[in-house]
Every structure is written in C-alpha cells, then in structure tokens.
PDB file of C-alpha atoms and ligand atoms in Angstrom:
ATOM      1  CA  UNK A   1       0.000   0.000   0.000  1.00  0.00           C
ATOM      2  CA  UNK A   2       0.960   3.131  -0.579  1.00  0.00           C
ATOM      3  CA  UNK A   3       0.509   5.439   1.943  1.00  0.00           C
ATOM      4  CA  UNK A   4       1.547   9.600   1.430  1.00  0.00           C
ATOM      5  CA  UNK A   5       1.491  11.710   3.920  1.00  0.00           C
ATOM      6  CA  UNK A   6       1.243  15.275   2.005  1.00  0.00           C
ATOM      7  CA  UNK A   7       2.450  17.562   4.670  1.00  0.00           C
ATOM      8  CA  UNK A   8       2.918  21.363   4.821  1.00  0.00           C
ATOM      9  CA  UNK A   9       1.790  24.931   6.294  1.00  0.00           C
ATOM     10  CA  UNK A  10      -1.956  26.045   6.068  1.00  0.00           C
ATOM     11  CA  UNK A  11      -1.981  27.406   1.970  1.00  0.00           C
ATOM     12  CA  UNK A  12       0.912  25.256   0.943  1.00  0.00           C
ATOM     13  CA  UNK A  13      -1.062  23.733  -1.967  1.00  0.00           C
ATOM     14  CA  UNK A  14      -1.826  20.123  -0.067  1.00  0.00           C
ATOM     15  CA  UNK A  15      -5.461  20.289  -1.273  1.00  0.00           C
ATOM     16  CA  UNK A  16      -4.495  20.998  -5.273  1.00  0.00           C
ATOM     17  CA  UNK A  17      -1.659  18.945  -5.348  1.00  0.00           C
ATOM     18  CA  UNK A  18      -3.563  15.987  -3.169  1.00  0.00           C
ATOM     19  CA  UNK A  19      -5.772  15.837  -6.091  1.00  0.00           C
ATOM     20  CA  UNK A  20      -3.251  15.196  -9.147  1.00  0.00           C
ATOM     21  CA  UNK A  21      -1.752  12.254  -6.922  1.00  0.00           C
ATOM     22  CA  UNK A  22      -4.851  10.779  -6.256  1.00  0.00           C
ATOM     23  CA  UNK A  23      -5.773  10.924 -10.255  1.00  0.00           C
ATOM     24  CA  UNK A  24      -2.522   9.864 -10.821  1.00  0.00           C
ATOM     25  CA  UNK A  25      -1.599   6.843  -8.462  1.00  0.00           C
ATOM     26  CA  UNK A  26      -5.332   6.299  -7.999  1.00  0.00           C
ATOM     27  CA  UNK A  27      -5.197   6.859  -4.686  1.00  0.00           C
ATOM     28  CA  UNK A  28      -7.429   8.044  -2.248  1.00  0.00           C
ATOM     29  CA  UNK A  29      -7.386  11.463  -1.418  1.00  0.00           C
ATOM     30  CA  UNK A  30      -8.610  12.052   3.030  1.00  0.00           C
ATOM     31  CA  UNK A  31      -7.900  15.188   3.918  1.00  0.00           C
ATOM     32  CA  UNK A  32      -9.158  15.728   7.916  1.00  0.00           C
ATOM     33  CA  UNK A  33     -10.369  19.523   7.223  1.00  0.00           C
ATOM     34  CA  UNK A  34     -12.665  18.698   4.322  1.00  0.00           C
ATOM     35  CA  UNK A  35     -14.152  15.537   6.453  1.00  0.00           C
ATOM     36  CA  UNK A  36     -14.802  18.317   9.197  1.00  0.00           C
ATOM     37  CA  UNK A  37     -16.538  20.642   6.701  1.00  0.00           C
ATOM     38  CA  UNK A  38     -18.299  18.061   5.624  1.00  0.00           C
ATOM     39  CA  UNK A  39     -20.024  17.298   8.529  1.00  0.00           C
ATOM     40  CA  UNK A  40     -23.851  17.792   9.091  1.00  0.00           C
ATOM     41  CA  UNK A  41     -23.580  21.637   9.922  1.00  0.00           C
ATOM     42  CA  UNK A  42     -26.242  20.754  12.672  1.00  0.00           C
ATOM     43  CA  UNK A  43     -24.368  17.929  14.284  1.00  0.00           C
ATOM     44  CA  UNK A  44     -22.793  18.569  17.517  1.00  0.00           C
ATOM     45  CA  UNK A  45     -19.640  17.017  16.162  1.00  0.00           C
ATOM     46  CA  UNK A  46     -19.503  19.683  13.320  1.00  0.00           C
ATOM     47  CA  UNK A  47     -20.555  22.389  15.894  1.00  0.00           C
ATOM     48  CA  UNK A  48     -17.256  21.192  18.100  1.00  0.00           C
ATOM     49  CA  UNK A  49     -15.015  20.940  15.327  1.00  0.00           C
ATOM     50  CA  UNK A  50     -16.097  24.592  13.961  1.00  0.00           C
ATOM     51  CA  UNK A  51     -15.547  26.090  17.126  1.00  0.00           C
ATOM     52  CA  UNK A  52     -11.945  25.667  17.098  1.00  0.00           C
ATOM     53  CA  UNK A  53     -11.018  25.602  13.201  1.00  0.00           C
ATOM     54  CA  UNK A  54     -12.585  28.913  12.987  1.00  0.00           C
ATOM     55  CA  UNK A  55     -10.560  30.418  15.020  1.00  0.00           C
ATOM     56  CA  UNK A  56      -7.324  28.489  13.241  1.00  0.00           C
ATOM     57  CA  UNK A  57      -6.839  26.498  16.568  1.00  0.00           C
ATOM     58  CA  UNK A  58      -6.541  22.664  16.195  1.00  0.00           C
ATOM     59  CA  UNK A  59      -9.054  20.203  16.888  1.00  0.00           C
ATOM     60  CA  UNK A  60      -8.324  18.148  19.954  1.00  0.00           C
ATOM     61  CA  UNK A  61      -6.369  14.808  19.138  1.00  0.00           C
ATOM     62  CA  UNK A  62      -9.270  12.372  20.249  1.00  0.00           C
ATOM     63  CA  UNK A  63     -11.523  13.696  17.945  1.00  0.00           C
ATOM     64  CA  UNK A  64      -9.383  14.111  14.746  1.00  0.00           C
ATOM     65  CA  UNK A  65      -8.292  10.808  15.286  1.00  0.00           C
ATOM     66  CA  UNK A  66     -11.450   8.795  15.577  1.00  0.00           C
ATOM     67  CA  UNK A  67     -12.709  11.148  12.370  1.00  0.00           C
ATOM     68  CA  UNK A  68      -9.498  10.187  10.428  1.00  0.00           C
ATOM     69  CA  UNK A  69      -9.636   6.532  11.491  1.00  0.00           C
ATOM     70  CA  UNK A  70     -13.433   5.938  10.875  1.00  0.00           C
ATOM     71  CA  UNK A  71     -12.707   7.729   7.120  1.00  0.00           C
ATOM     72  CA  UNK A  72      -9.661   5.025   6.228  1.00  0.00           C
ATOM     73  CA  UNK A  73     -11.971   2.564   7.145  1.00  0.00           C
ATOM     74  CA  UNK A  74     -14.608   3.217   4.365  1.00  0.00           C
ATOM     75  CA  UNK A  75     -12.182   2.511   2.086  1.00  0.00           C
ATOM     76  CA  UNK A  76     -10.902  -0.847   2.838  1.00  0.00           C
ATOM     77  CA  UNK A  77      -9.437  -1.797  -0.577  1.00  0.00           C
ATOM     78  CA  UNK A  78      -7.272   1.139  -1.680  1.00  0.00           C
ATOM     79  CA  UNK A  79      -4.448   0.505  -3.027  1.00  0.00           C
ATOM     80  CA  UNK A  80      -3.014   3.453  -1.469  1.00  0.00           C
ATOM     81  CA  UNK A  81      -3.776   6.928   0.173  1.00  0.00           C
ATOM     82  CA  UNK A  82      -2.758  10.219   0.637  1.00  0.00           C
ATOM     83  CA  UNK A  83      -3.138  11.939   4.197  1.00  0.00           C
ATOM     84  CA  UNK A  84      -3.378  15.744   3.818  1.00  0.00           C
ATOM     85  CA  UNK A  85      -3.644  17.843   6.868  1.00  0.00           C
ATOM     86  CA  UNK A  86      -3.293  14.583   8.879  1.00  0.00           C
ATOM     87  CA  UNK A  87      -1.017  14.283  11.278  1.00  0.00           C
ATOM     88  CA  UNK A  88      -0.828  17.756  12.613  1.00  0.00           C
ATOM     89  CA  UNK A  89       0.297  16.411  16.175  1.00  0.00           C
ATOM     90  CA  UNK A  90       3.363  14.241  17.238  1.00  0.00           C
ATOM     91  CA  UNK A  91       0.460  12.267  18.692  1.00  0.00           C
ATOM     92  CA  UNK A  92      -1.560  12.055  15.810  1.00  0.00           C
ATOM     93  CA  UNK A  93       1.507  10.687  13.882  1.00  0.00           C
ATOM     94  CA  UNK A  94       1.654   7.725  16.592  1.00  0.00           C
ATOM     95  CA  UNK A  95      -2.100   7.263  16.325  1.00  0.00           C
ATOM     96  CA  UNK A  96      -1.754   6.782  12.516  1.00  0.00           C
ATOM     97  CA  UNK A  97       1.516   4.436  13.095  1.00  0.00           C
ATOM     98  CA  UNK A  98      -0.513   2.851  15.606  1.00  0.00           C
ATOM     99  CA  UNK A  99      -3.480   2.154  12.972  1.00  0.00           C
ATOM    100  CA  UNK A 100      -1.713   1.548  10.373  1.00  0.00           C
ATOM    101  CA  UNK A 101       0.276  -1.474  11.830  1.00  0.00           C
ATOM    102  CA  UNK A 102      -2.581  -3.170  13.119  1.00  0.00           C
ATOM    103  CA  UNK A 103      -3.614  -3.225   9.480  1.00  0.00           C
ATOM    104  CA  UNK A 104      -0.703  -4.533   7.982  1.00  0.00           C
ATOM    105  CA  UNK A 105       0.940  -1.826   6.676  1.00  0.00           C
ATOM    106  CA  UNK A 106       2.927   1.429   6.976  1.00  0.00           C
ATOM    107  CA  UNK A 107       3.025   5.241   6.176  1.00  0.00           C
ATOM    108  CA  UNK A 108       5.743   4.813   2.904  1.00  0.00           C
ATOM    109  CA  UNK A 109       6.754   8.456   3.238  1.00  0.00           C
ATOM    110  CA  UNK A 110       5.780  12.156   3.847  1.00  0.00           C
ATOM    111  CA  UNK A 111       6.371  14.320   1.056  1.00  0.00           C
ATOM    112  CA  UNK A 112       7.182  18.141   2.524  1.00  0.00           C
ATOM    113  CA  UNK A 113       6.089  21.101   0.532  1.00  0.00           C
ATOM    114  CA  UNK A 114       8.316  23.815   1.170  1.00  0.00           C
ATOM    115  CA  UNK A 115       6.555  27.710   0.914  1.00  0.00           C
ATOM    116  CA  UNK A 116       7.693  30.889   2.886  1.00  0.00           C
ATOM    117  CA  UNK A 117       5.356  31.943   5.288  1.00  0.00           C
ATOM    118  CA  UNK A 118       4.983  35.540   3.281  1.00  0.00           C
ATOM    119  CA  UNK A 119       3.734  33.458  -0.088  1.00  0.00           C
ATOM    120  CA  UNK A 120       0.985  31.785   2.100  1.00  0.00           C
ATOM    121  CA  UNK A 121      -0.267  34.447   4.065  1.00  0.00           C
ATOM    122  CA  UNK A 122      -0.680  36.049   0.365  1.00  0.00           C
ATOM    123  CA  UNK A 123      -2.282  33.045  -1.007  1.00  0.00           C
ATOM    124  CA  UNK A 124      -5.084  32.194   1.965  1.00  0.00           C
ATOM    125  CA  UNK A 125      -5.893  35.959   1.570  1.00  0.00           C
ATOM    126  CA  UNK A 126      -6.200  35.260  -2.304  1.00  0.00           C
ATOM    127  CA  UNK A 127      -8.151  32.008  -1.676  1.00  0.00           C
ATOM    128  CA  UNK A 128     -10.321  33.488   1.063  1.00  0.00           C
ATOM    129  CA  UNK A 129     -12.267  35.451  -2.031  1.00  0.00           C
ATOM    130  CA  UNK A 130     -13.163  32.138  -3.541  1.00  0.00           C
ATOM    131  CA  UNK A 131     -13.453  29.904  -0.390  1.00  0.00           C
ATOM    132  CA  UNK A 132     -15.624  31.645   1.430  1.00  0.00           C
ATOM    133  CA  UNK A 133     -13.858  30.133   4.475  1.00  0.00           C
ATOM    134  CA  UNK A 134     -14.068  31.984   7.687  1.00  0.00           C
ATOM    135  CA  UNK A 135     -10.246  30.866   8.486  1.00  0.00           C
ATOM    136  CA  UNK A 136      -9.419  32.760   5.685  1.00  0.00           C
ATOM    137  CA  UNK A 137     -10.625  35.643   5.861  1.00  0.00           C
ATOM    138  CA  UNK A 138      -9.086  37.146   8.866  1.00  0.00           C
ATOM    139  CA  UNK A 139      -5.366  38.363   9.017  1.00  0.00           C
ATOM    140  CA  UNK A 140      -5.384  37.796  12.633  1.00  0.00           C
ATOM    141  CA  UNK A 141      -6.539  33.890  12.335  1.00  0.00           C
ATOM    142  CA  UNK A 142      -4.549  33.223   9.352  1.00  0.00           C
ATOM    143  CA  UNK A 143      -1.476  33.975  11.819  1.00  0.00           C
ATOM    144  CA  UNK A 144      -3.051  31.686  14.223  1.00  0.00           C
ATOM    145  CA  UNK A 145      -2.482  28.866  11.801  1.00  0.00           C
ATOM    146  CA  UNK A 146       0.426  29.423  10.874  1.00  0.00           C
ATOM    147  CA  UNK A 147       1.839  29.885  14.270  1.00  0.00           C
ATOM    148  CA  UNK A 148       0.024  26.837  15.292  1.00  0.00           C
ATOM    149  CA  UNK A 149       1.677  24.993  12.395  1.00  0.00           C
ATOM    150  CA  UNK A 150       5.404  26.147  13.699  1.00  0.00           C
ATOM    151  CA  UNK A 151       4.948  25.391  17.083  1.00  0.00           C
ATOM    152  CA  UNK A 152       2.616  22.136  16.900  1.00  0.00           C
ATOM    153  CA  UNK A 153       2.731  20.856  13.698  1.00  0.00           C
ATOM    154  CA  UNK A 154       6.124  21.235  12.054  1.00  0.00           C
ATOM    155  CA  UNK A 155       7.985  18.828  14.761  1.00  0.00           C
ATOM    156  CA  UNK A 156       5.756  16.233  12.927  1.00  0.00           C
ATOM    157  CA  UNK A 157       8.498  16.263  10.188  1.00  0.00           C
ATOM    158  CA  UNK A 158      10.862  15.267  12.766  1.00  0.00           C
ATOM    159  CA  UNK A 159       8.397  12.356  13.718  1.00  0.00           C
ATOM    160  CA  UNK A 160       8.956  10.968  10.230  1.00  0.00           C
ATOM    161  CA  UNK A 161      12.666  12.191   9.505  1.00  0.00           C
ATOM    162  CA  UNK A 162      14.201   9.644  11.670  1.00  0.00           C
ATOM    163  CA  UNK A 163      12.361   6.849  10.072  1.00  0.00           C
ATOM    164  CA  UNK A 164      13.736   8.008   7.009  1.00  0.00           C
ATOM    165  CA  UNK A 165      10.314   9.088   5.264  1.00  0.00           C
ATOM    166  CA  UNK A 166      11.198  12.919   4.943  1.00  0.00           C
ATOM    167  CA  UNK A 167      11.407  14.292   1.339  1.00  0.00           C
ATOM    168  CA  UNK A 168      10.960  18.129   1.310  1.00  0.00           C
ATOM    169  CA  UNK A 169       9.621  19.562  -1.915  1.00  0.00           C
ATOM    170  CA  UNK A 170      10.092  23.158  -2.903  1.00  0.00           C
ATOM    171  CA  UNK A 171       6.366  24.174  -2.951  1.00  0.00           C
ATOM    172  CA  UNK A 172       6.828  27.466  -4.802  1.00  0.00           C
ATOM    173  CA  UNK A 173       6.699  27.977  -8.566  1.00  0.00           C
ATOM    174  CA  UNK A 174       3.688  26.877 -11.068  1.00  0.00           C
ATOM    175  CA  UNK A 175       1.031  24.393  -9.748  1.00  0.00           C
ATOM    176  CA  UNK A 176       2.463  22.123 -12.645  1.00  0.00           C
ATOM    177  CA  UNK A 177       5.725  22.478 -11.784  1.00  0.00           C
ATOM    178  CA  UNK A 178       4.832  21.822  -7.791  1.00  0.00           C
ATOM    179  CA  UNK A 179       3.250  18.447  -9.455  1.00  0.00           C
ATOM    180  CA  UNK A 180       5.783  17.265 -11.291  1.00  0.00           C
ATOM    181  CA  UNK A 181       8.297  17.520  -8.181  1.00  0.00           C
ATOM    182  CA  UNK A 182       6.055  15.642  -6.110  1.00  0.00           C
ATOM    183  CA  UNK A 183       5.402  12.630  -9.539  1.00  0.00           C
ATOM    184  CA  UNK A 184       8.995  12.342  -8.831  1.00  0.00           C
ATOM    185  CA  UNK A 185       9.305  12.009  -5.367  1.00  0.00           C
ATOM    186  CA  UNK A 186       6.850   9.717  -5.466  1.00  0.00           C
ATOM    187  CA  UNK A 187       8.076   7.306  -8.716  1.00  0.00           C
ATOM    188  CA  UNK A 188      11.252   7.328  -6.826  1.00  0.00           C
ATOM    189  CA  UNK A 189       9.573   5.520  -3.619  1.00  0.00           C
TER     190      UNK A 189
HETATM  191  P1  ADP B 201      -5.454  24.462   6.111  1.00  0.00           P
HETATM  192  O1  ADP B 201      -4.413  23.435   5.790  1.00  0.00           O
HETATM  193  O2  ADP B 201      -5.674  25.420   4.998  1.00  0.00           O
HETATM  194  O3  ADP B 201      -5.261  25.159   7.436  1.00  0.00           O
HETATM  195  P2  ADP B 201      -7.496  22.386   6.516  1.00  0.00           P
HETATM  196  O4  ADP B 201      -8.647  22.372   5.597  1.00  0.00           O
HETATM  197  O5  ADP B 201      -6.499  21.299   6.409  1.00  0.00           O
HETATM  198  O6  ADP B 201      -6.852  23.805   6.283  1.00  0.00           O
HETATM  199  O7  ADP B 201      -7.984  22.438   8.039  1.00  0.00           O
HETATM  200  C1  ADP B 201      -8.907  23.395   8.488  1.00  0.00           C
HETATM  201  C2  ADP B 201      -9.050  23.304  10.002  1.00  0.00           C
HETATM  202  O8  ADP B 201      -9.564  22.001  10.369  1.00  0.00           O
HETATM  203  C3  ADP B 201      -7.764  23.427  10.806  1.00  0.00           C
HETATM  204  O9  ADP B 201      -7.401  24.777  11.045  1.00  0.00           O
HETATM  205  C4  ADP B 201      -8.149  22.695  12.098  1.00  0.00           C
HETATM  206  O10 ADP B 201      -8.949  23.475  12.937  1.00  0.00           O
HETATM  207  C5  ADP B 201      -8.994  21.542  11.583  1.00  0.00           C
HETATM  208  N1  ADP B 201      -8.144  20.357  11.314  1.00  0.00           N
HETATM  209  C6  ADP B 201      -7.905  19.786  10.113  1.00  0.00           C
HETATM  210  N2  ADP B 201      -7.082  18.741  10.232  1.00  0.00           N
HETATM  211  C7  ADP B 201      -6.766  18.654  11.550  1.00  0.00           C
HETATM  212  C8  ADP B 201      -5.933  17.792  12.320  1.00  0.00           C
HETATM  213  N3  ADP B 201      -5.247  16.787  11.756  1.00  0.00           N
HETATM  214  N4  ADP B 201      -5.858  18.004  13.662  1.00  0.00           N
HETATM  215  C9  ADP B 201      -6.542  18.976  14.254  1.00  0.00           C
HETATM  216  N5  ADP B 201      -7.330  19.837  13.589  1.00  0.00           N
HETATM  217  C10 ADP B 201      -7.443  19.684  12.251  1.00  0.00           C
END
C-alpha cells in the first residue's frame, strides 16, 4: 500500500496537489479539514469541530483521530492513500503508526512542501475570495495557523525524519511544476 502523507503549512497547496496524486496513483485522497466541513452543519460534532477551526486552533487529538480513522476505514481496498492535513500532532503521527500497523501496513513516506510563510499568508488571503472560508478571511486567524503549524505541527516532520520518510519539496513555482516535483518524489519511492 501506498501510503503519502502530504504535509505542509496552512496554503501550501496540499489540497491541489492531493488531487493530481490521487488521479494519478489512484489513490485516495482524506484530507481531515474537508471531512470536518463536511459534517452535518447541525451535528454537535460539526458544531465542536467549527468552534476551534474557525478560530485556526486545532481540533483536539481524540476527535481528529477517531474522524481520520473511521474515514480510512470506508475505504478498505485502496491501493493506497494520501493523508493531507493529517497528522498535525506528534500524537496524531503515533495514532496513525498505531493504525496503520494493526492493518498490515505502513506510512511509505511524507512528502514536505516547502513555501515561505509571506507566499501563504498572500495566497489564503487570495483564496479566502473564492473559499468563502471563515479561516481565511481574517489576518489575525490566518497567523493563528500558521503559528500553530510552527509550534505544533512542524515537529511532525521530525516524527517521520528519523524513520527516514522525509522528502521536502520546494512548494513554490507553477502548480504544474509543484506536481511534477512531487510525480517524482513519489516514482522514486
Ligand atoms: P489548512 O491546511 O488550509 O489550514 P485544513 O482544511 O487542512 O486547512 O484544516 C482546516 C481546520 O480544520 C484546521 O485549522 C483545524 O482546525 C482543523 N483540522 C484539520 N485537520 C486537523 C488535524 N489533523 N488536527 C486537528 N485539527 C485539524
């Protein structure tokens, strides 16, 4: 199985670039904050999972993990996936190890993408007029993330980079471009 774990900042292009692998490898494509926006608006669940992604604050371990675990399991013979926005937490990452093993397999290897943090503050600005996202919209939230990212998320890459499985991409440059790194990153797996 072949198991990606697309990893980056908040506007680093995991979404886009999540869906040319997936077409690609034929994959499938979980990303944690779509499953959350997904949810029932009504549903208490979606209700608890707004309340702290729109204020760019994480949602709390136990919850992302169940969500992320009960997703895999719908899809119980892909030949591969691709985990984007999941793990954001050192625990997360030894949730999914956790999961993963007990199912016979392994995450192959976390592809990086690399983007300063003055190209994404301009980009979730830029897709804030099309996403109508409330974590988008607001300078002061869009900091949130990121500094959320640096201080709770980026030691994930560390998680991985001893076991080998860290390949940083350079995530600036045309979306094309950005793709074809990442085709060959992954070919060379
Ligand atoms: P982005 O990468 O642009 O910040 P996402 O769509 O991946 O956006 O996530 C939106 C929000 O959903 C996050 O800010 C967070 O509140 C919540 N979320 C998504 N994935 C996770 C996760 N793995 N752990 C905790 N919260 C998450």
């Amino acid at each position: 199985m072949l198991n990606i774990v697309l990893f980056g900042p908040p506007g680093a292009g995991k979404g886009t670039q999540s869906e040319r692998l997936k077409d690609k490898y034929g994959l499938i494509h979980i990303s944690t904050g779509d499953v959350f926006r997904a949810l029932d608006p009504e549903s208490d669940l979606a209700k608890l999972a707004k309340s702290y992604s729109d204020k760019g604050n994480l949602v709390p371990d136990e919850i992302t993990i169940k969500i992320l675990e009960s997703e895999v399991s719908k899809f119980p013979d892909a030949k591969g996936v691709i985990y984007d926005g999941f793990p954001r937490t050192t625990a997360q990452a030894e949730a999914l190890d956790a999961f993963l093993a007990i199912k016979g397999t392994s995450v192959t290897a976390m592809l990086s993408l690399v983007v300063s943090e003055e190209e994404l503050k301009a980009r979730l600005i830029a897709r804030a007029e099309v996403s109508g996202r409330k974590d988008d919209a607001d300078p002061a939230i869009i900091q949130n993330r990121i500094e959320t990212y640096k201080k709770t998320t980026a030691p994930v890459a560390g998680f991985y980079k001893v076991q080998g499985k860290l390949s940083e991409i350079d995530g600036v440059g045309s979306i094309q471009d950005i793709t074809e790194r990442l085709f060959s990153a992954v070919d060379s797996l």
